Short mmCIF file of C-alpha atoms in Angstrom, two decimals:
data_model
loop_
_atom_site.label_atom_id
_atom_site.label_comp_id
_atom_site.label_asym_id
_atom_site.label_seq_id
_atom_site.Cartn_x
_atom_site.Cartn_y
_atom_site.Cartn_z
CA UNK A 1 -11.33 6.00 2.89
CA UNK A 2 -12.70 9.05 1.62
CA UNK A 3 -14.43 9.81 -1.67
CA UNK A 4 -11.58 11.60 -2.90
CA UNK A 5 -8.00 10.44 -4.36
CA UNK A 6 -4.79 12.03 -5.40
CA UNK A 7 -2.55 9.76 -7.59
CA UNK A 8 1.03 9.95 -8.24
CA UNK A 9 1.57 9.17 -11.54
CA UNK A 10 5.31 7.30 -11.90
CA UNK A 11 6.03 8.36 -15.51
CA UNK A 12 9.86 8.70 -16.58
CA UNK A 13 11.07 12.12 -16.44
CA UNK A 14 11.88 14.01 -19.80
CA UNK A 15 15.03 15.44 -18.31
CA UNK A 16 17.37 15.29 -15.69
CA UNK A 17 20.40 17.56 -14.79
CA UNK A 18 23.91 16.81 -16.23
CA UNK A 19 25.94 15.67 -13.64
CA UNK A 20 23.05 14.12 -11.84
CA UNK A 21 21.99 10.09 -11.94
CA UNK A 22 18.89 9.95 -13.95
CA UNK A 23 17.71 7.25 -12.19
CA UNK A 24 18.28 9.24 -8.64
CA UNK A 25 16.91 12.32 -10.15
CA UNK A 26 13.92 10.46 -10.82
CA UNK A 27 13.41 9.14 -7.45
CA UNK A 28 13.69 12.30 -5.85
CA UNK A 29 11.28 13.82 -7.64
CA UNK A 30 8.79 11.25 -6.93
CA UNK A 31 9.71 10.71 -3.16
CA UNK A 32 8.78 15.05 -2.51
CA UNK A 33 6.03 14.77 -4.70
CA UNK A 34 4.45 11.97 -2.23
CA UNK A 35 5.60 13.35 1.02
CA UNK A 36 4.10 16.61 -0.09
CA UNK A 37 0.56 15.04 -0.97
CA UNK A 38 0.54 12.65 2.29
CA UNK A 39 -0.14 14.62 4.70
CA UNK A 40 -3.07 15.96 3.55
CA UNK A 41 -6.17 16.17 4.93
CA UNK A 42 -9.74 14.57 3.13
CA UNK A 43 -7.91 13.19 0.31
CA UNK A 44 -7.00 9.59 0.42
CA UNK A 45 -2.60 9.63 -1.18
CA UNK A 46 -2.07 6.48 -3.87
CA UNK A 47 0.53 6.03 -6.30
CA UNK A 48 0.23 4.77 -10.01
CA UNK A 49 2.81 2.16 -11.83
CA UNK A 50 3.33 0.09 -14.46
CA UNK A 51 5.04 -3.44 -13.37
CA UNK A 52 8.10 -2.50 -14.20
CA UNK A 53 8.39 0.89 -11.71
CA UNK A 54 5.98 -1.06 -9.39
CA UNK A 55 9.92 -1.47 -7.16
CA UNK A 56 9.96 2.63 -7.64
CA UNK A 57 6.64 3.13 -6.53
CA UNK A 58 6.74 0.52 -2.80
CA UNK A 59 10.47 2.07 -2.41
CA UNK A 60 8.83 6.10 -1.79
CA UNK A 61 5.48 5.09 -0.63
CA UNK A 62 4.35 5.78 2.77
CA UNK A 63 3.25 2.91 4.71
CA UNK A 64 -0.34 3.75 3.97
CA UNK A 65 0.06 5.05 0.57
CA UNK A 66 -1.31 1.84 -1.81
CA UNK A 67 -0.43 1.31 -5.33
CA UNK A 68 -2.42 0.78 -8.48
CA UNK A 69 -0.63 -1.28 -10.83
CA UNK A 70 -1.15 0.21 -14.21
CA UNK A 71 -0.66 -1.07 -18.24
CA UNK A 72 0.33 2.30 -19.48
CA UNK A 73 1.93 5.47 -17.38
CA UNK A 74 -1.20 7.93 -18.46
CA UNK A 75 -4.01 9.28 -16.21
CA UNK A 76 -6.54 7.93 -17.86
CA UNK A 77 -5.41 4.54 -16.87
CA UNK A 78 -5.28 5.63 -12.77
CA UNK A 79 -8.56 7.59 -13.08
CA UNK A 80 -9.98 4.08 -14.18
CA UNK A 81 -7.96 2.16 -11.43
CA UNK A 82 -9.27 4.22 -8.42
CA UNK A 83 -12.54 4.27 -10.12
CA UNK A 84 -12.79 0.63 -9.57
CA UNK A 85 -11.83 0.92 -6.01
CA UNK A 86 -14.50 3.04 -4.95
CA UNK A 87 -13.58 6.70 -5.74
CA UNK A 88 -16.07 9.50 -6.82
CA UNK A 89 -13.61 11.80 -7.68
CA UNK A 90 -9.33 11.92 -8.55
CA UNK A 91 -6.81 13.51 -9.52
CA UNK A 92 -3.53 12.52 -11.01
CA UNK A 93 -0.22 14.54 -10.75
CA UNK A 94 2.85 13.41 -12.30
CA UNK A 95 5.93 12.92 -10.89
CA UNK A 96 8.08 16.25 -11.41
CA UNK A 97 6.57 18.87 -9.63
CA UNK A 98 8.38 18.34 -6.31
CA UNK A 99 7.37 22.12 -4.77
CA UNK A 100 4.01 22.04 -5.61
CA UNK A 101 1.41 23.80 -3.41
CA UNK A 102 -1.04 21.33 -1.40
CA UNK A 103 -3.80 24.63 -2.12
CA UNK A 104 -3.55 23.82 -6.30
CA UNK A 105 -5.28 20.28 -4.90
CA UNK A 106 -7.88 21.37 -3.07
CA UNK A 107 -8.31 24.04 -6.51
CA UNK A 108 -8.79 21.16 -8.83
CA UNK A 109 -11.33 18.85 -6.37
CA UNK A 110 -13.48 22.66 -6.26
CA UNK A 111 -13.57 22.91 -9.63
CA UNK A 112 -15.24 19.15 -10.09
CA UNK A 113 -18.03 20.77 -8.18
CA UNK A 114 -19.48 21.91 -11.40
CA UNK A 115 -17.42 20.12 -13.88
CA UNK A 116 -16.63 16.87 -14.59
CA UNK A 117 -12.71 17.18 -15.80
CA UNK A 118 -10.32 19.51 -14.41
CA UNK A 119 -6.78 20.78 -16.05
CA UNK A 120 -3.89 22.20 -14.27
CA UNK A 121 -1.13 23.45 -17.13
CA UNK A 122 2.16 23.15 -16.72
CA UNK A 123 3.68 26.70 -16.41
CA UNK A 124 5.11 28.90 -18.13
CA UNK A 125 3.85 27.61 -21.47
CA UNK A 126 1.12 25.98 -20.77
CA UNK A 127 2.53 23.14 -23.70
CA UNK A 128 1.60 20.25 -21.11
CA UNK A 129 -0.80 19.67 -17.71
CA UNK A 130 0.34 19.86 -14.02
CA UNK A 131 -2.52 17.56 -13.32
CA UNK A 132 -5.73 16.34 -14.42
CA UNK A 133 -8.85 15.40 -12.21
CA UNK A 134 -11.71 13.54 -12.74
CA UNK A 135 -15.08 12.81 -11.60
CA UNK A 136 -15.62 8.87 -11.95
CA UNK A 137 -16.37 6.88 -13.46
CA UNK A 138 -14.38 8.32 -16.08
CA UNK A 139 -16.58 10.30 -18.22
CA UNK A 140 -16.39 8.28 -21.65
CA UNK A 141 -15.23 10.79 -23.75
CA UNK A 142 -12.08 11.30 -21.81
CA UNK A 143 -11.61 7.89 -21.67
CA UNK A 144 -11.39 7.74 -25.69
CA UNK A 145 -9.32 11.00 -25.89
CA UNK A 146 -6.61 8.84 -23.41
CA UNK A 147 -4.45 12.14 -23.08
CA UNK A 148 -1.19 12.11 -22.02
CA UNK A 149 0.11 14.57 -18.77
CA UNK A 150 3.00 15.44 -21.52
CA UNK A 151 2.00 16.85 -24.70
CA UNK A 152 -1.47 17.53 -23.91
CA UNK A 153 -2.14 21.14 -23.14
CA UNK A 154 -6.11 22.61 -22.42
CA UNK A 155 -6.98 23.86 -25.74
CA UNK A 156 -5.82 20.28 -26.79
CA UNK A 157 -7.72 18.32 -23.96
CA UNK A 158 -11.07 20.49 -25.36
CA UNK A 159 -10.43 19.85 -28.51
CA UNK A 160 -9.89 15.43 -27.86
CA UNK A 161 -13.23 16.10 -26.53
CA UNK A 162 -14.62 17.56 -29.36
CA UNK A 163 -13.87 14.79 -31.64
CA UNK A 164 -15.63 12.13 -29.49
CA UNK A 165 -19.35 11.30 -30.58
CA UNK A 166 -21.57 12.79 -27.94
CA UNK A 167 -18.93 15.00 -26.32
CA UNK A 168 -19.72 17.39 -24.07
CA UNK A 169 -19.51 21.50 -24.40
CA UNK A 170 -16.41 22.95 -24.31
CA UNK A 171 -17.22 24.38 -20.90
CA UNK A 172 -16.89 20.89 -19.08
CA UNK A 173 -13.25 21.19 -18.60
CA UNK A 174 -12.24 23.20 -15.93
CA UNK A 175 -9.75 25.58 -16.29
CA UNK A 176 -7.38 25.39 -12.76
CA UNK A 177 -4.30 27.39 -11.92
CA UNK A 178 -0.95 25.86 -13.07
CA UNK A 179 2.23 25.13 -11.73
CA UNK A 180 5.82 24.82 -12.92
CA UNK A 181 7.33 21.05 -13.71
CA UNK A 182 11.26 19.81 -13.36
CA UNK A 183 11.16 19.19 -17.38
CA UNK A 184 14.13 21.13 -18.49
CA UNK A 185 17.15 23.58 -17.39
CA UNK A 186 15.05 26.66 -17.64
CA UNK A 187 12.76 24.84 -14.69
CA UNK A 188 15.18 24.70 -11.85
CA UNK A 189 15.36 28.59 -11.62
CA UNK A 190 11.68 28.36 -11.18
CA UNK A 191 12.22 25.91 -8.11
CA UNK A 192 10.92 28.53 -4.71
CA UNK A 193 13.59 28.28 -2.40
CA UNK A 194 10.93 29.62 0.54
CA UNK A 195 8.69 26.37 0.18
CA UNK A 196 9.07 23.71 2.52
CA UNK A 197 9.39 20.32 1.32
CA UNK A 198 11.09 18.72 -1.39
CA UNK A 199 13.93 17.87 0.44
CA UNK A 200 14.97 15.15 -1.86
CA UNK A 201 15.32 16.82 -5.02
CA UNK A 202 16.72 19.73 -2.88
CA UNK A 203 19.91 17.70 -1.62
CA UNK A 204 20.62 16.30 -5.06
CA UNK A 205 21.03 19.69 -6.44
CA UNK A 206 22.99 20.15 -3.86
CA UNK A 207 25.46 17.89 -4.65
CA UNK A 208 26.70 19.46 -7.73
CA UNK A 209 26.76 22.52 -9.05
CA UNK A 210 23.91 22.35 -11.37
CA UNK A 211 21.90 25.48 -10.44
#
């Protein structure tokens, strides 16, 4: 075990290609997003589930990868989870960002260095997070804020903090770079052919002619 955890987060995709099972597009995208992160070296791999995806979530995992069993699909709720088992610091991704680049991970653990939250937006408009990272425990104000993955952007994270009694400066947040999520039509032209990985999500497309 290290002192460092990435968490897949198994919310429900916004969005999934016409033509394509919903259900099948959603297990893709979780399956590349774990066999990207699992590999990876000095970063313990866990996945995050309510009871009702906790089938989902044993169905992708690796044999090593455990899961924390969840009340509600947000990060705040894994943050606190791996918290409990041990972990100094985590990060939680969700599970539509099949190509992403192991290098964005290391990015966010740097950036708790000197901060104690870090935000990754979700490119090109920035309107939600590609991840969020933590030092734990989770600091109390974020806790209280409880922001979503979806919705939340890094003006907006700041802000939650603001309105918390005894937040801290705006300058605790770490600003990361972002990366591109599977969230609507517009986001499959943005998928890089030249990465390796997501293999899954790869031969779905491929079985229709949705690009």
């Amino acid at each position: 075990m290290t002192d460092r955890c990435v968490l897949v987060l198994l919310d429900r995709p916004g969005w999934a290609p016409p033509g394509v099972d919903a259900q099948a597009w959603r297990r893709a995208l979780a399956e590349d997003v774990v066999d990207l992160l699992a590999p990876l070296a000095e970063v313990d791999v866990a996945l995050a589930a309510t009871a009702a995806d906790r089938p989902l979530a044993e169905d992708i995992r690796w044999p090593t990868t455990p899961v924390y069993e969840v009340t509600a699909a947000r990060p705040v709720a894994a943050l606190t989870a791996v918290a409990r088992a041990g972990y100094r610091q985590a990060a939680v991704l969700p599970a539509d960002l099949p190509d992403l680049p192991a290098l964005l991970i290391g990015k966010l653990f740097r950036a708790l260095s000197d901060r104690a939250v870090a935000a990754a937006p979700r490119l090109p408009d920035r309107a939600d997070l590609a991840a969020l990272a933590s030092r734990l425990p989770v600091p109390e104000w974020l806790v209280t804020a409880d922001p979503a993955l979806t919705g939340t952007d890094q003006a907006g994270l700041r802000a939650a903090g603001r309105t918390v009694p005894d937040a801290p400066p705006h300058g605790d947040v770490a600003a990361c770079p972002g990366w591109h999520r599977l969230r609507g039509p517009a986001d499959l032209t943005r998928l890089d052919e030249s990465l390796e990985g997501w293999e899954a999500t790869r031969a779905l497309l491929a079985t229709g002619s949705v690009r």
